Amino acid sequence: DRPAGRGQQLAASPVKRVAEAHGIAVHQPDRLRDPATHGPLREAAVDLLVVAAYGLILPQAVLDIPRLGCLNIHASLLPRWRGAAPIQRAILPGAPETGIPIMQMDAGLDTGPMLLRRPVAIAAREDGGSLHDRLATLGAEATAAQNLGLAYHRYRDSQTISKLLLGRSATLPGIESFICESRRLVSCM
């Protein structure tokens, strides 16, 4: 839950609201370094954990829980805009494109092997809100394609997805040469 609106009252995220409406338990630990917070995740015996805009670095003990590992859907083409405010960091310098990578998570910050990459052009007068919405849709479609086995028909990434589902290593090589760290943006208002 995060503060929202003029009164800055705590408000549940859309994901939490849908989960609760369907009777799915929601656990929101403040920190994940304490092994006591890992219990609900272990008990759920999940096969795959998918993270989007989570805000906490998952410790190795958490990354090791799901049988097939953990995937991160990032809001910029990594590794170019790694870190805080990736959408805004892509717009500010006038980058021609950004996109969604889906990566297998490791203990670093946005450093795991990239499994899938979907670029999109940034429109001339695009703002962070509209680009966020387009990237959210693209990320959901890419994740659904993976999880439903549609990657072959839509994205030509069937070998990568198959390797992941079989627990084998699959990456897009050579991405580390494009790193540009994104620092936290601070509002002056």
C-alpha positions as a Markdown table, in Angstrom:
| # | Residue | x | y | z |
|---|---|---|---|---|
| 1 | Asp | 0.0 | 0.0 | 0.0 |
| 2 | Arg | 1.2 | 3.5 | -0.8 |
| 3 | Pro | 0.0 | 7.0 | 0.1 |
| 4 | Ala | -2.3 | 8.4 | -2.6 |
| 5 | Gly | -4.4 | 11.4 | -3.3 |
| 6 | Arg | -4.4 | 14.8 | -1.6 |
| 7 | Gly | -4.8 | 13.3 | 1.9 |
| 8 | Gln | -2.0 | 10.9 | 1.2 |
| 9 | Gln | -4.1 | 8.0 | 2.7 |
| 10 | Leu | -2.7 | 4.5 | 2.2 |
| 11 | Ala | -4.3 | 3.0 | -0.9 |
| 12 | Ala | -4.0 | -0.6 | -2.2 |
| 13 | Ser | -2.5 | -1.2 | -5.6 |
| 14 | Pro | -4.7 | -2.5 | -8.4 |
| 15 | Val | -2.9 | -5.8 | -8.2 |
| 16 | Lys | -3.7 | -6.1 | -4.5 |
| 17 | Arg | -7.4 | -5.2 | -5.0 |
| 18 | Val | -7.8 | -7.8 | -7.7 |
| 19 | Ala | -6.0 | -10.5 | -5.6 |
| 20 | Glu | -8.2 | -9.8 | -2.6 |
| 21 | Ala | -11.4 | -9.8 | -4.8 |
| 22 | His | -10.4 | -13.3 | -5.8 |
| 23 | Gly | -9.5 | -14.5 | -2.4 |
| 24 | Ile | -5.8 | -14.6 | -3.0 |
| 25 | Ala | -3.7 | -13.9 | 0.1 |
| 26 | Val | -1.5 | -10.8 | -0.1 |
| 27 | His | 1.7 | -10.5 | 1.9 |
| 28 | Gln | 3.5 | -7.1 | 2.0 |
| 29 | Pro | 6.7 | -7.4 | 4.0 |
| 30 | Asp | 8.6 | -4.1 | 4.6 |
| 31 | Arg | 11.9 | -6.0 | 4.1 |
| 32 | Leu | 12.8 | -9.3 | 2.7 |
| 33 | Arg | 16.2 | -9.7 | 4.3 |
| 34 | Asp | 14.6 | -11.4 | 7.4 |
| 35 | Pro | 14.1 | -15.1 | 6.6 |
| 36 | Ala | 10.9 | -15.1 | 8.7 |
| 37 | Thr | 9.2 | -13.1 | 5.9 |
| 38 | His | 9.9 | -15.8 | 3.3 |
| 39 | Gly | 7.5 | -18.3 | 4.9 |
| 40 | Pro | 4.3 | -17.4 | 2.9 |
| 41 | Leu | 6.3 | -17.6 | -0.4 |
| 42 | Arg | 7.7 | -21.0 | 0.5 |
| 43 | Glu | 4.3 | -22.3 | 1.6 |
| 44 | Ala | 2.8 | -21.2 | -1.7 |
| 45 | Ala | 5.3 | -23.5 | -3.5 |
| 46 | Val | 5.3 | -21.2 | -6.6 |
| 47 | Asp | 7.0 | -22.3 | -9.8 |
| 48 | Leu | 7.8 | -18.8 | -11.1 |
| 49 | Leu | 7.8 | -15.4 | -9.5 |
| 50 | Val | 7.2 | -12.4 | -11.7 |
| 51 | Val | 8.2 | -8.9 | -10.4 |
| 52 | Ala | 7.3 | -5.5 | -11.9 |
| 53 | Ala | 8.2 | -2.2 | -10.3 |
| 54 | Tyr | 8.5 | -3.9 | -6.9 |
| 55 | Gly | 11.0 | -1.5 | -5.3 |
| 56 | Leu | 12.9 | -3.9 | -3.1 |
| 57 | Ile | 15.9 | -6.0 | -4.1 |
| 58 | Leu | 15.1 | -9.6 | -3.7 |
| 59 | Pro | 17.8 | -11.4 | -1.6 |
| 60 | Gln | 19.3 | -14.6 | -3.0 |
| 61 | Ala | 17.3 | -16.7 | -0.5 |
| 62 | Val | 14.0 | -15.4 | -2.0 |
| 63 | Leu | 15.3 | -15.8 | -5.6 |
| 64 | Asp | 16.0 | -19.5 | -4.8 |
| 65 | Ile | 12.5 | -20.3 | -3.7 |
| 66 | Pro | 10.6 | -20.6 | -7.0 |
| 67 | Arg | 11.5 | -23.8 | -9.0 |
| 68 | Leu | 11.9 | -21.8 | -12.3 |
| 69 | Gly | 13.3 | -18.7 | -10.7 |
| 70 | Cys | 12.2 | -15.1 | -10.7 |
| 71 | Leu | 11.5 | -12.8 | -13.7 |
| 72 | Asn | 11.7 | -9.0 | -13.7 |
| 73 | Ile | 9.7 | -6.9 | -16.2 |
| 74 | His | 11.6 | -3.7 | -16.4 |
| 75 | Ala | 10.3 | -0.4 | -17.7 |
| 76 | Ser | 13.2 | 0.4 | -20.0 |
| 77 | Leu | 15.5 | -1.4 | -22.4 |
| 78 | Leu | 18.2 | -2.6 | -20.0 |
| 79 | Pro | 20.9 | -2.1 | -19.3 |
| 80 | Arg | 20.7 | 1.5 | -20.7 |
| 81 | Trp | 18.5 | 3.0 | -18.0 |
| 82 | Arg | 19.1 | 0.7 | -15.1 |
| 83 | Gly | 17.9 | 2.0 | -11.6 |
| 84 | Ala | 15.4 | 4.6 | -10.5 |
| 85 | Ala | 13.0 | 6.4 | -12.8 |
| 86 | Pro | 13.8 | 4.5 | -16.0 |
| 87 | Ile | 10.9 | 5.8 | -18.0 |
| 88 | Gln | 11.7 | 9.5 | -17.3 |
| 89 | Arg | 15.4 | 8.8 | -17.8 |
| 90 | Ala | 14.7 | 7.6 | -21.3 |
| 91 | Ile | 12.5 | 10.6 | -22.2 |
| 92 | Leu | 14.8 | 13.3 | -20.7 |
| 93 | Pro | 17.7 | 13.0 | -23.2 |
| 94 | Gly | 15.3 | 12.5 | -26.1 |
| 95 | Ala | 16.1 | 8.8 | -26.6 |
| 96 | Pro | 14.3 | 7.5 | -29.8 |
| 97 | Glu | 13.2 | 4.3 | -28.1 |
| 98 | Thr | 12.8 | 2.4 | -24.9 |
| 99 | Gly | 10.9 | -0.9 | -24.2 |
| 100 | Ile | 10.4 | -3.8 | -22.0 |
| 101 | Pro | 12.9 | -6.5 | -21.2 |
| 102 | Ile | 12.0 | -9.6 | -19.3 |
| 103 | Met | 15.0 | -10.8 | -17.4 |
| 104 | Gln | 15.8 | -13.7 | -15.1 |
| 105 | Met | 16.6 | -12.1 | -11.8 |
| 106 | Asp | 19.8 | -12.4 | -9.8 |
| 107 | Ala | 21.0 | -10.8 | -6.6 |
| 108 | Gly | 22.0 | -7.5 | -8.3 |
| 109 | Leu | 19.9 | -4.5 | -9.3 |
| 110 | Asp | 18.5 | -5.2 | -12.8 |
| 111 | Thr | 21.5 | -7.3 | -13.7 |
| 112 | Gly | 20.1 | -10.8 | -14.5 |
| 113 | Pro | 20.2 | -12.4 | -18.0 |
| 114 | Met | 17.8 | -10.8 | -20.4 |
| 115 | Leu | 15.4 | -13.3 | -21.8 |
| 116 | Leu | 13.1 | -11.2 | -23.9 |
| 117 | Arg | 13.3 | -7.6 | -25.3 |
| 118 | Arg | 10.5 | -5.6 | -26.8 |
| 119 | Pro | 11.4 | -2.1 | -28.1 |
| 120 | Val | 9.0 | 0.7 | -28.6 |
| 121 | Ala | 9.5 | 4.2 | -30.2 |
| 122 | Ile | 9.2 | 7.2 | -27.9 |
| 123 | Ala | 6.8 | 9.7 | -29.5 |
| 124 | Ala | 8.0 | 13.3 | -29.9 |
| 125 | Arg | 5.7 | 14.7 | -27.3 |
| 126 | Glu | 5.3 | 11.7 | -25.1 |
| 127 | Asp | 5.3 | 12.1 | -21.3 |
| 128 | Gly | 6.0 | 9.7 | -18.5 |
| 129 | Gly | 2.4 | 8.8 | -17.9 |
| 130 | Ser | 1.5 | 7.8 | -21.5 |
| 131 | Leu | 4.8 | 5.9 | -21.9 |
| 132 | His | 4.3 | 4.1 | -18.6 |
| 133 | Asp | 0.8 | 3.0 | -19.8 |
| 134 | Arg | 2.2 | 1.7 | -23.1 |
| 135 | Leu | 5.1 | -0.1 | -21.4 |
| 136 | Ala | 2.7 | -1.6 | -18.8 |
| 137 | Thr | 0.5 | -3.1 | -21.6 |
| 138 | Leu | 3.6 | -4.3 | -23.5 |
| 139 | Gly | 5.0 | -5.9 | -20.3 |
| 140 | Ala | 1.7 | -7.6 | -19.6 |
| 141 | Glu | 1.5 | -9.0 | -23.1 |
| 142 | Ala | 5.0 | -10.2 | -23.1 |
| 143 | Thr | 4.5 | -11.9 | -19.7 |
| 144 | Ala | 1.3 | -13.5 | -20.8 |
| 145 | Ala | 2.9 | -14.7 | -24.0 |
| 146 | Gln | 5.6 | -16.5 | -21.9 |
| 147 | Asn | 3.3 | -17.9 | -19.3 |
| 148 | Leu | 0.7 | -19.1 | -21.9 |
| 149 | Gly | 3.2 | -20.6 | -24.3 |
| 150 | Leu | 2.4 | -18.0 | -27.0 |
| 151 | Ala | 5.9 | -16.6 | -27.3 |
| 152 | Tyr | 6.6 | -18.7 | -30.5 |
| 153 | His | 3.5 | -17.3 | -32.3 |
| 154 | Arg | 4.0 | -13.7 | -31.4 |
| 155 | Tyr | 7.6 | -13.0 | -30.5 |
| 156 | Arg | 9.9 | -15.7 | -32.0 |
| 157 | Asp | 11.4 | -16.4 | -28.7 |
| 158 | Ser | 10.2 | -20.0 | -28.2 |
| 159 | Gln | 13.7 | -21.3 | -27.7 |
| 160 | Thr | 14.5 | -18.9 | -24.9 |
| 161 | Ile | 11.2 | -19.5 | -23.2 |
| 162 | Ser | 11.5 | -23.3 | -23.5 |
| 163 | Lys | 15.0 | -23.2 | -22.0 |
| 164 | Leu | 13.7 | -21.1 | -19.1 |
| 165 | Leu | 10.8 | -23.5 | -18.5 |
| 166 | Leu | 13.2 | -26.5 | -18.6 |
| 167 | Gly | 15.4 | -24.7 | -16.0 |
| 168 | Arg | 18.3 | -24.2 | -18.5 |
| 169 | Ser | 20.3 | -21.0 | -19.0 |
| 170 | Ala | 19.1 | -18.7 | -21.8 |
| 171 | Thr | 20.3 | -15.1 | -22.3 |
| 172 | Leu | 20.7 | -12.4 | -24.9 |
| 173 | Pro | 24.5 | -11.9 | -25.0 |
| 174 | Gly | 26.4 | -8.6 | -25.1 |
| 175 | Ile | 24.1 | -6.3 | -23.3 |
| 176 | Glu | 26.5 | -5.1 | -20.6 |
| 177 | Ser | 28.2 | -2.7 | -23.0 |
| 178 | Phe | 25.2 | -0.3 | -23.0 |
| 179 | Ile | 24.9 | 0.4 | -19.3 |
| 180 | Cys | 23.9 | 3.9 | -18.1 |
| 181 | Glu | 23.0 | 4.1 | -14.5 |
| 182 | Ser | 19.7 | 6.0 | -13.7 |
| 183 | Arg | 19.8 | 8.0 | -10.5 |
| 184 | Arg | 16.8 | 8.8 | -8.4 |
| 185 | Leu | 14.9 | 11.9 | -9.7 |
| 186 | Val | 14.0 | 14.5 | -7.1 |
| 187 | Ser | 11.1 | 16.8 | -7.4 |
| 188 | Cys | 11.7 | 20.5 | -6.7 |
| 189 | Met | 8.0 | 21.2 | -5.9 |
